[in-house]
PDB file of C-alpha atoms in Angstrom:
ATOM      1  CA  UNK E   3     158.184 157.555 106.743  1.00 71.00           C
ATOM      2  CA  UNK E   4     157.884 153.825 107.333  1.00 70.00           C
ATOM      3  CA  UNK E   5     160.000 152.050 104.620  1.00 90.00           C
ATOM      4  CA  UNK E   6     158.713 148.462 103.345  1.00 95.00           C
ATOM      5  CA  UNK E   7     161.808 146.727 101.120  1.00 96.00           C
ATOM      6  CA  UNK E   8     160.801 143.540  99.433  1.00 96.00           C
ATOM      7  CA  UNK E   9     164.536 141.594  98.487  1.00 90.00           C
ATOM      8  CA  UNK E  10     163.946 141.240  94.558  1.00 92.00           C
ATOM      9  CA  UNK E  11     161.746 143.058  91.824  1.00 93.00           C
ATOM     10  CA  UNK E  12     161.705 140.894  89.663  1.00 95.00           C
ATOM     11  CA  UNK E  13     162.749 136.946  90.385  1.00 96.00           C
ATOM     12  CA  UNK E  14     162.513 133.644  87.781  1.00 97.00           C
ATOM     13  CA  UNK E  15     162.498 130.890  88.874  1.00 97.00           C
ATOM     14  CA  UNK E  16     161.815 126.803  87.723  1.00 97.00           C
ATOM     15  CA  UNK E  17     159.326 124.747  88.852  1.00 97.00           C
ATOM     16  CA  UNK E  18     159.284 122.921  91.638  1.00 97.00           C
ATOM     17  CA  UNK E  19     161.864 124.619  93.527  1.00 97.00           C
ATOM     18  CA  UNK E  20     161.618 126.562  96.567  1.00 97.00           C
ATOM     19  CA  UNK E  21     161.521 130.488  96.445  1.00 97.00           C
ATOM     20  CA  UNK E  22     161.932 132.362  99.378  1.00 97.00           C
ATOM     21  CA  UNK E  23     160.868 136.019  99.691  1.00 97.00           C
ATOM     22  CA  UNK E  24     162.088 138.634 101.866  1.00 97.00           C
ATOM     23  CA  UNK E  25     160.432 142.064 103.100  1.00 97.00           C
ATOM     24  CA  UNK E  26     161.917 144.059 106.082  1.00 97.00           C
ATOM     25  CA  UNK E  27     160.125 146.974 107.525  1.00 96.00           C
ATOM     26  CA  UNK E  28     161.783 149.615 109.701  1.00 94.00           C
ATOM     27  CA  UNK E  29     158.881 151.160 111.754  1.00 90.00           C
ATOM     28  CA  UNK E  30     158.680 148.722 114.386  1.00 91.00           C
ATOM     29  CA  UNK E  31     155.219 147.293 113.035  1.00 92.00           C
ATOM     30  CA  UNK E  32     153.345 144.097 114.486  1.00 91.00           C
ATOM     31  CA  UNK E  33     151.283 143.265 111.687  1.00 92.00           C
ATOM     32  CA  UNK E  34     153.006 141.937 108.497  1.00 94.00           C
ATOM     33  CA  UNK E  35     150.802 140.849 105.445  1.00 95.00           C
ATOM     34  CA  UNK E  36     151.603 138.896 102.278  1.00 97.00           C
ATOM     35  CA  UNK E  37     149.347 139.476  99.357  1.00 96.00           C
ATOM     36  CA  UNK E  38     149.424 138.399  95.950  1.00 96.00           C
ATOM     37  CA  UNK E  39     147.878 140.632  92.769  1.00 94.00           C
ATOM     38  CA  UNK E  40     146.534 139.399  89.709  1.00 92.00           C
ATOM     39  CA  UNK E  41     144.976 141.432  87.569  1.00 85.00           C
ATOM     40  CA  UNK E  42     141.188 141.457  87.733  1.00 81.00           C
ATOM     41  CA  UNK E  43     141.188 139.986  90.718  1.00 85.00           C
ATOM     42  CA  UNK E  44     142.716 142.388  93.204  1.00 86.00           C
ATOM     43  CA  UNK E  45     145.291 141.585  96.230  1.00 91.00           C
ATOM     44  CA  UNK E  46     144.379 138.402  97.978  1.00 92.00           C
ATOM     45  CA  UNK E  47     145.793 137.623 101.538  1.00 93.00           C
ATOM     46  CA  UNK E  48     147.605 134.772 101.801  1.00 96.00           C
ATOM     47  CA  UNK E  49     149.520 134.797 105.360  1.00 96.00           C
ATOM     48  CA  UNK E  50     149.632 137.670 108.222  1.00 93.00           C
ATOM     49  CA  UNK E  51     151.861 137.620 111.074  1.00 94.00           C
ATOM     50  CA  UNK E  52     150.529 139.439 114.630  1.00 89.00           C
ATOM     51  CA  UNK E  53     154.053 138.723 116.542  1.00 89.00           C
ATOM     52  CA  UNK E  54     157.153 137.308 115.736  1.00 91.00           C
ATOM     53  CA  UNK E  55     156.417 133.340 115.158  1.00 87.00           C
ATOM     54  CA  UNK E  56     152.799 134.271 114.755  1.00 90.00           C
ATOM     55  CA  UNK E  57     151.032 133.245 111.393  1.00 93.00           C
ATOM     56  CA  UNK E  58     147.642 133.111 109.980  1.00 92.00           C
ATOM     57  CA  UNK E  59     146.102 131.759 107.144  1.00 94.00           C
ATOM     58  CA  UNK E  60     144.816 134.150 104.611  1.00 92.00           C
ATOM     59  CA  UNK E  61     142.391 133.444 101.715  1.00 90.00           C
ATOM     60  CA  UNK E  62     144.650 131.372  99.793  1.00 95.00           C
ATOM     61  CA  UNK E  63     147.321 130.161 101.811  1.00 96.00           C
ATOM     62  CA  UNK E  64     147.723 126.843  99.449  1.00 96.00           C
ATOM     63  CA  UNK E  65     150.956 125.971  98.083  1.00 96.00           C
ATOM     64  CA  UNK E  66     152.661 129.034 100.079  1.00 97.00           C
ATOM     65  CA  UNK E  67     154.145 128.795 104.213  1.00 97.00           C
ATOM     66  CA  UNK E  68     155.689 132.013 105.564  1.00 97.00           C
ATOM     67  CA  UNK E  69     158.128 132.599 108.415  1.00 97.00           C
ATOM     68  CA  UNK E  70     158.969 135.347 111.421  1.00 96.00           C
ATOM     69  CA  UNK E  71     161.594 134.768 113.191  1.00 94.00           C
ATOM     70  CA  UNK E  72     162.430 138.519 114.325  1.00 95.00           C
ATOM     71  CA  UNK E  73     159.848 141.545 113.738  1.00 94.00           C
ATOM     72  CA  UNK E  74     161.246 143.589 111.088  1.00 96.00           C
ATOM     73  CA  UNK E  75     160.988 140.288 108.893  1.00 97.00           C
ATOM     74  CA  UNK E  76     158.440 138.397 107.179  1.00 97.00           C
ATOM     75  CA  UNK E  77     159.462 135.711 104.761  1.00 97.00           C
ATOM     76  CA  UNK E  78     156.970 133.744 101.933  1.00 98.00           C
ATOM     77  CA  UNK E  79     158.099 130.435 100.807  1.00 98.00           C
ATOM     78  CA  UNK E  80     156.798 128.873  97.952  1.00 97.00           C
ATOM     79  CA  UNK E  81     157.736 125.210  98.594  1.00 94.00           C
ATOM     80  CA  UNK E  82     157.684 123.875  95.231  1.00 96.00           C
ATOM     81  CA  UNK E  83     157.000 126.122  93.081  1.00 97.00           C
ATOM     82  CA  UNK E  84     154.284 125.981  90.142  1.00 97.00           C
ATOM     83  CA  UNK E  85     153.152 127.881  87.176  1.00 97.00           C
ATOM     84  CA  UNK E  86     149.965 129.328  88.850  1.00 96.00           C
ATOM     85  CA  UNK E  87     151.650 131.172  91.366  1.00 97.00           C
ATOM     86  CA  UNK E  88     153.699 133.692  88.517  1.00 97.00           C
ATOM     87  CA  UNK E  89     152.373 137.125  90.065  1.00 97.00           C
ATOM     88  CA  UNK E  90     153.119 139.912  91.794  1.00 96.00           C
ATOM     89  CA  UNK E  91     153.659 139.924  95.394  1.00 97.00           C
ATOM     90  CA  UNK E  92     153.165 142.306  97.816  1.00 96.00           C
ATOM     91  CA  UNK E  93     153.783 142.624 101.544  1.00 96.00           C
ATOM     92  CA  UNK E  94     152.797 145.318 103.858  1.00 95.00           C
ATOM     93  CA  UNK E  95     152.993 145.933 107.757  1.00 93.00           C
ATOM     94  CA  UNK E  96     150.581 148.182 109.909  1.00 90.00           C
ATOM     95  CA  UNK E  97     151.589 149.111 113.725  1.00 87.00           C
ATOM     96  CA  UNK E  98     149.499 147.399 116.104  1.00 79.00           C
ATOM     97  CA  UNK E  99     146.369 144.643 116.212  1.00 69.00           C
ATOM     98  CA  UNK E 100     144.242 146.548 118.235  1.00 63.00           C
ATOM     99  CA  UNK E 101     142.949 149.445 115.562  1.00 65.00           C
ATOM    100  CA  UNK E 102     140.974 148.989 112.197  1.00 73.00           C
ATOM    101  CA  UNK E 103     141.774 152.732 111.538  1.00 78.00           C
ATOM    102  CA  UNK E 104     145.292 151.888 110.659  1.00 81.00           C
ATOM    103  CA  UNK E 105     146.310 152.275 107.139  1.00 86.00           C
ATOM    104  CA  UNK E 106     148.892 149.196 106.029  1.00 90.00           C
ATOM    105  CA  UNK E 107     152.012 150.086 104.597  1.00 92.00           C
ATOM    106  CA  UNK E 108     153.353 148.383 101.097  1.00 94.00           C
ATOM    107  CA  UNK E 109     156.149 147.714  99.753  1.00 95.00           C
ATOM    108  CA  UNK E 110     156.987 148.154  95.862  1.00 94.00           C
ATOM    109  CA  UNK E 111     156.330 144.254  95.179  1.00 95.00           C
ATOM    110  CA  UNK E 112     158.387 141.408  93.648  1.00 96.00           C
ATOM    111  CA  UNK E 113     157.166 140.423  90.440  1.00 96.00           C
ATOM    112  CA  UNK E 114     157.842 136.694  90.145  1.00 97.00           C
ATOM    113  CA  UNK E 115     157.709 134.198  87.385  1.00 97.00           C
ATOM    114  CA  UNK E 116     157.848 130.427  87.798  1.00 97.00           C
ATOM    115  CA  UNK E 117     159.162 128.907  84.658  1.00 96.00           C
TER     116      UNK E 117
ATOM    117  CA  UNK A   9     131.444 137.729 104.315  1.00 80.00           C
ATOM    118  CA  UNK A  10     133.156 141.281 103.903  1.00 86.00           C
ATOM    119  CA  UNK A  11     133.671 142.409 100.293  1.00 91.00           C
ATOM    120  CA  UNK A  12     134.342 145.367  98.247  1.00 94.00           C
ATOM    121  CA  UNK A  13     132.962 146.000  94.473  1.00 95.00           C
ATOM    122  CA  UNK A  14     134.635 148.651  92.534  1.00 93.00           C
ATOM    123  CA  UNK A  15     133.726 149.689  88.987  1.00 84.00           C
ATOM    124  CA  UNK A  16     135.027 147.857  86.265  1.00 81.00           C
ATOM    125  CA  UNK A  17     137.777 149.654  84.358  1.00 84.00           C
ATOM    126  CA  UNK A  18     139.968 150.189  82.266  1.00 93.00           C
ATOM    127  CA  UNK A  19     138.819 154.187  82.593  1.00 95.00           C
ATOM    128  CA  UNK A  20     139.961 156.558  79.732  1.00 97.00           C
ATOM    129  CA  UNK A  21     139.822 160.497  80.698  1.00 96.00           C
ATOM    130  CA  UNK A  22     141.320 163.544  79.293  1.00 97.00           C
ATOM    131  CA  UNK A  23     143.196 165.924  81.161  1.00 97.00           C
ATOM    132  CA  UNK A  24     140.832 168.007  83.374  1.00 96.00           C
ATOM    133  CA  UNK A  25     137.986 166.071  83.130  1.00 97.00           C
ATOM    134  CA  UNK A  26     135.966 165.231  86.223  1.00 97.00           C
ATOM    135  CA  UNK A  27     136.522 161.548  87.940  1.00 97.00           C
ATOM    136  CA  UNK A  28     134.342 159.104  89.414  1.00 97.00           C
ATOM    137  CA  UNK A  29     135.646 155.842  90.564  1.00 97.00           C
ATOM    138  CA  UNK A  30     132.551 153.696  92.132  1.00 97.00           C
ATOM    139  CA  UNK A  31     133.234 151.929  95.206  1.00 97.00           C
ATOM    140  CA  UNK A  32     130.360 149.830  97.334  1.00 97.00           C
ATOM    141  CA  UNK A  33     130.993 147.580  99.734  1.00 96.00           C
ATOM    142  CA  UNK A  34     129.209 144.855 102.389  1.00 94.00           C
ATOM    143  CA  UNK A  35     130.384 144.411 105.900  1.00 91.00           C
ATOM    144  CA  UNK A  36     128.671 144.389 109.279  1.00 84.00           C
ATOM    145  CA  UNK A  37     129.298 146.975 111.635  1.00 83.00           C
ATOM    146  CA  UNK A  38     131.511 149.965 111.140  1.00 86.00           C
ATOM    147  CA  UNK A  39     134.209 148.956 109.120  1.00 91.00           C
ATOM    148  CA  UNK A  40     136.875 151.506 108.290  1.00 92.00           C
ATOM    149  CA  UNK A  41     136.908 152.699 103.979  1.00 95.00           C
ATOM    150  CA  UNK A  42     140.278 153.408 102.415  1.00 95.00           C
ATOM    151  CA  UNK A  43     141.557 154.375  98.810  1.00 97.00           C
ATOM    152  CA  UNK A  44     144.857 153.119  97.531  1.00 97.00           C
ATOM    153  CA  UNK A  45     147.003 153.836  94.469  1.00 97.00           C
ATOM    154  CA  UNK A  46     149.075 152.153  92.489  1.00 96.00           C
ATOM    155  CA  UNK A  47     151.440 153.918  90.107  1.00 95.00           C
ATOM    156  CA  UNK A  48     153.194 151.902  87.665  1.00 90.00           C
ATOM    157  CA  UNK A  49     155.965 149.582  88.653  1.00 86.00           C
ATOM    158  CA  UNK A  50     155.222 150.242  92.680  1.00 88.00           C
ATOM    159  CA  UNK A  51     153.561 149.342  95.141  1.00 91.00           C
ATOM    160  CA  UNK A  52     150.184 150.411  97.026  1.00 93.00           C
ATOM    161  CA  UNK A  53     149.857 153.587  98.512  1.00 94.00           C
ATOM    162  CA  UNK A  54     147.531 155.164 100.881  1.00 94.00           C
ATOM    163  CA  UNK A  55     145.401 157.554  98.997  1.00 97.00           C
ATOM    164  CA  UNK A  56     142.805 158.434 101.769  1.00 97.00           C
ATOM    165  CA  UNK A  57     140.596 157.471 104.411  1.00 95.00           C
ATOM    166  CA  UNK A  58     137.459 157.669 106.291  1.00 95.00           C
ATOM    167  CA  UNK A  59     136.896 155.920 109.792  1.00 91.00           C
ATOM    168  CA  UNK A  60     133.046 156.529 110.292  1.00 91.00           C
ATOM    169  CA  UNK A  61     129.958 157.669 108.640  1.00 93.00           C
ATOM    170  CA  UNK A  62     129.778 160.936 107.003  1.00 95.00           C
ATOM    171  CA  UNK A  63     133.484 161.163 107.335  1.00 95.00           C
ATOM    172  CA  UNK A  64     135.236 162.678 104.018  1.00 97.00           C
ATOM    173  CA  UNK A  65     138.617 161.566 103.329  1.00 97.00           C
ATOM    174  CA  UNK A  66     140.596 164.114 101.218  1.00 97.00           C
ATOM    175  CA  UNK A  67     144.541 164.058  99.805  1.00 97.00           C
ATOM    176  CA  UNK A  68     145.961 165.569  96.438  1.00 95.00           C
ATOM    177  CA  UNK A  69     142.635 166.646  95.209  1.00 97.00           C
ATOM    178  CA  UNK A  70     140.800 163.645  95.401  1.00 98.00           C
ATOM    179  CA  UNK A  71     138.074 163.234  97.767  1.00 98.00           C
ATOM    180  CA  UNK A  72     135.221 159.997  98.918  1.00 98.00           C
ATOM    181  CA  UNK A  73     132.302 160.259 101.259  1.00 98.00           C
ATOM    182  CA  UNK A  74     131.987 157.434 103.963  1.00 97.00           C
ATOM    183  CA  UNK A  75     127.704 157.028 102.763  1.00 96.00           C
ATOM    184  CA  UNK A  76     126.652 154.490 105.280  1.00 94.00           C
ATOM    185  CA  UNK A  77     122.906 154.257 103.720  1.00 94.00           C
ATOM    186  CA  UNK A  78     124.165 153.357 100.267  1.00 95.00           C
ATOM    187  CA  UNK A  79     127.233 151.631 101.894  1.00 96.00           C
ATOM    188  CA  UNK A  80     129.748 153.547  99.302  1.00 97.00           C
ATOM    189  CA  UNK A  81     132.823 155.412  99.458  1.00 98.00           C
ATOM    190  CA  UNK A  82     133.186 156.915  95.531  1.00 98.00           C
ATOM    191  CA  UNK A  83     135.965 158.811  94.749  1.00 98.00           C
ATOM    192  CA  UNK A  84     136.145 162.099  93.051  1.00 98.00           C
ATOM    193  CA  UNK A  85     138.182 164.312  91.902  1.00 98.00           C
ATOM    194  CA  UNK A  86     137.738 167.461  90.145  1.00 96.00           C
ATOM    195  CA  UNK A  87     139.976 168.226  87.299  1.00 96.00           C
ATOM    196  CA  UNK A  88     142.110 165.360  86.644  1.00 97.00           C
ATOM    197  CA  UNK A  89     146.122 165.602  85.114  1.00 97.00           C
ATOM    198  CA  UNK A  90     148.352 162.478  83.358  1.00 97.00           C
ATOM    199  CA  UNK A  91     150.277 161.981  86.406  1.00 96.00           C
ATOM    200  CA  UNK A  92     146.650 160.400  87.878  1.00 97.00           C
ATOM    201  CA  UNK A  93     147.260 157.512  85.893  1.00 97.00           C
ATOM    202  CA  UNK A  94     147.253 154.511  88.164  1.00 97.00           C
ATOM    203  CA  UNK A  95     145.546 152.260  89.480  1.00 96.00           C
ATOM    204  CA  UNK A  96     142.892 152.534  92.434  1.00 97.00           C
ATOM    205  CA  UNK A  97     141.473 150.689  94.654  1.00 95.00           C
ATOM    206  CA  UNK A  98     139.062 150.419  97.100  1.00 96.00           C
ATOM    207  CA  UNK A  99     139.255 148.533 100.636  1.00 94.00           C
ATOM    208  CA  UNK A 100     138.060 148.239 104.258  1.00 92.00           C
ATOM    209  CA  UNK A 101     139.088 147.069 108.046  1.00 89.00           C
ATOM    210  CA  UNK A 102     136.797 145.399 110.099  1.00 81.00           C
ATOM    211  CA  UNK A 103     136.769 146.020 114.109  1.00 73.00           C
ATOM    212  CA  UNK A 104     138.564 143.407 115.830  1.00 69.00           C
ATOM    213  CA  UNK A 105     140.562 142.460 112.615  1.00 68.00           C
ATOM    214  CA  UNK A 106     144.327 144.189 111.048  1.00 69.00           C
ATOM    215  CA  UNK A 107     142.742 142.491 107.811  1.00 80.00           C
ATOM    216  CA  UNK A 108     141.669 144.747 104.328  1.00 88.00           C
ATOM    217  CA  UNK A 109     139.410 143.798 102.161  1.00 89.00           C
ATOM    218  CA  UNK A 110     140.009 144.841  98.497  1.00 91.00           C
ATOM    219  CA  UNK A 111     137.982 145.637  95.249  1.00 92.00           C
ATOM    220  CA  UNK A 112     139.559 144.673  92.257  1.00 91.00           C
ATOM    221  CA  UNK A 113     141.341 147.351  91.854  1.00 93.00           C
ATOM    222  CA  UNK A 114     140.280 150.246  88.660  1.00 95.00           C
ATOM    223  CA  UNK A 115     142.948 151.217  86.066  1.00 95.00           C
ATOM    224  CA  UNK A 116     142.718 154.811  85.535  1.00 96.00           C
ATOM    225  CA  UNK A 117     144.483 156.646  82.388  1.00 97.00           C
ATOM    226  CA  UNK A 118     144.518 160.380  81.671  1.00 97.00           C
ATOM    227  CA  UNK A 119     145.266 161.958  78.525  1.00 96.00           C
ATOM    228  CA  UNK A 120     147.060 164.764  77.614  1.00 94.00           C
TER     229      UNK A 120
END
């Protein structure tokens, strides 16, 4: 089964720092996603990777940059963090670019709260 | 644009009732329909799928119709039990793109 591990359940931080988090995935995917869910509003996109240094802007990529340096990992950085971005965060990976039949994989989210 | 409309929740069954969860959605083409679910404290799971019209997607009881006249993929399932309690939602791939788009998610609670 393909394993998604986010770094941290549950993280506080202060605001106007910068939070960094980490999900690995151990299935050799291409795609890696980084959503955030609030409720009533579902999971929003806010960066995807294709390939390693790859990155594109999701639906609300304000206020949030991402980095992937090798596959397996695909890192969100909040660079000064603010009130309005306490959620939960979720990343996911799916194999290849090519199929829309592919079913993305999640991991079991970091729930973060900026202080 | 692509979207996704669930049903608006919170949805409060007893055990072995019958469940509908509504799920329309607007794209061009033939996008892809998937289910997720979300049990408490974890992430998203894949629930089921359907990849073209008239498909049915089907896992752990629950079942949704790919209807590409009423652009809907509902899911059912027949006798529901507590450990159903999550939260669903709807979402769909576009050729061309690794993107899903999501409802809003419905919260689901059974009853003993």
């Amino acid at each position: 089964d393909v394993k998604v591990t986010q770094s941290s359940r549950y993280l506080v931080k202060r605001t106007g720092e910068k939070v960094f988090l980490e999900c690995v995935q151990d299935m050799d995917h291409e795609n890696m996603f980084w959503y955030r869910q609030d409720p009533g509003l579902g999971l929003r996109l806010i960066y995807f990777s294709y390939d390693v240094k790859m990155k594109e802007k999701g639906d609300i990529p304000e206020g949030y940059s991402v980095s992937r340096e090798k596959k397996e990992r695909f890192s969100l950085i909040l660079e000064s963090a603010s009130t309005n971005q306490t959620s939960m965060y979720l990343c996911a990976s799916s194999p290849t670019r090519v199929l829309k039949t592919q079913p993305q994989h999640f991991g079991d989210g970091t729930r973060l709260s900026i202080l | 644009g692509n979207s996704v409309t669930q049903m608006e929740g919170p949805v409060t069954l007893s055990e072995e009732a019958f469940l509908t969860i509504n799920c329309t959605y607007t794209a061009t083409g033939y996008p892809s329909l998937f289910w997720y679910v979300q049990y408490p404290g974890e992430g998203l799971q894949l629930l089921l799928k359907a990849t073209k019209a008239d498909d049915k997607g089907s896992n752990k009881g629950f079942e949704a119709t790919y209807r590409k006249e009423t652009t809907s993929f509902h899911l059912e399932k027949g006798s529901v039990q507590v450990s159903d309690s999550a939260v669903y939602f709807c979402a769909l791939s576009q050729e061309g793109a690794q993107k899903l788009v999501f409802g809003q998610g419905t919260r689901l609670t059974i009853n003993p």
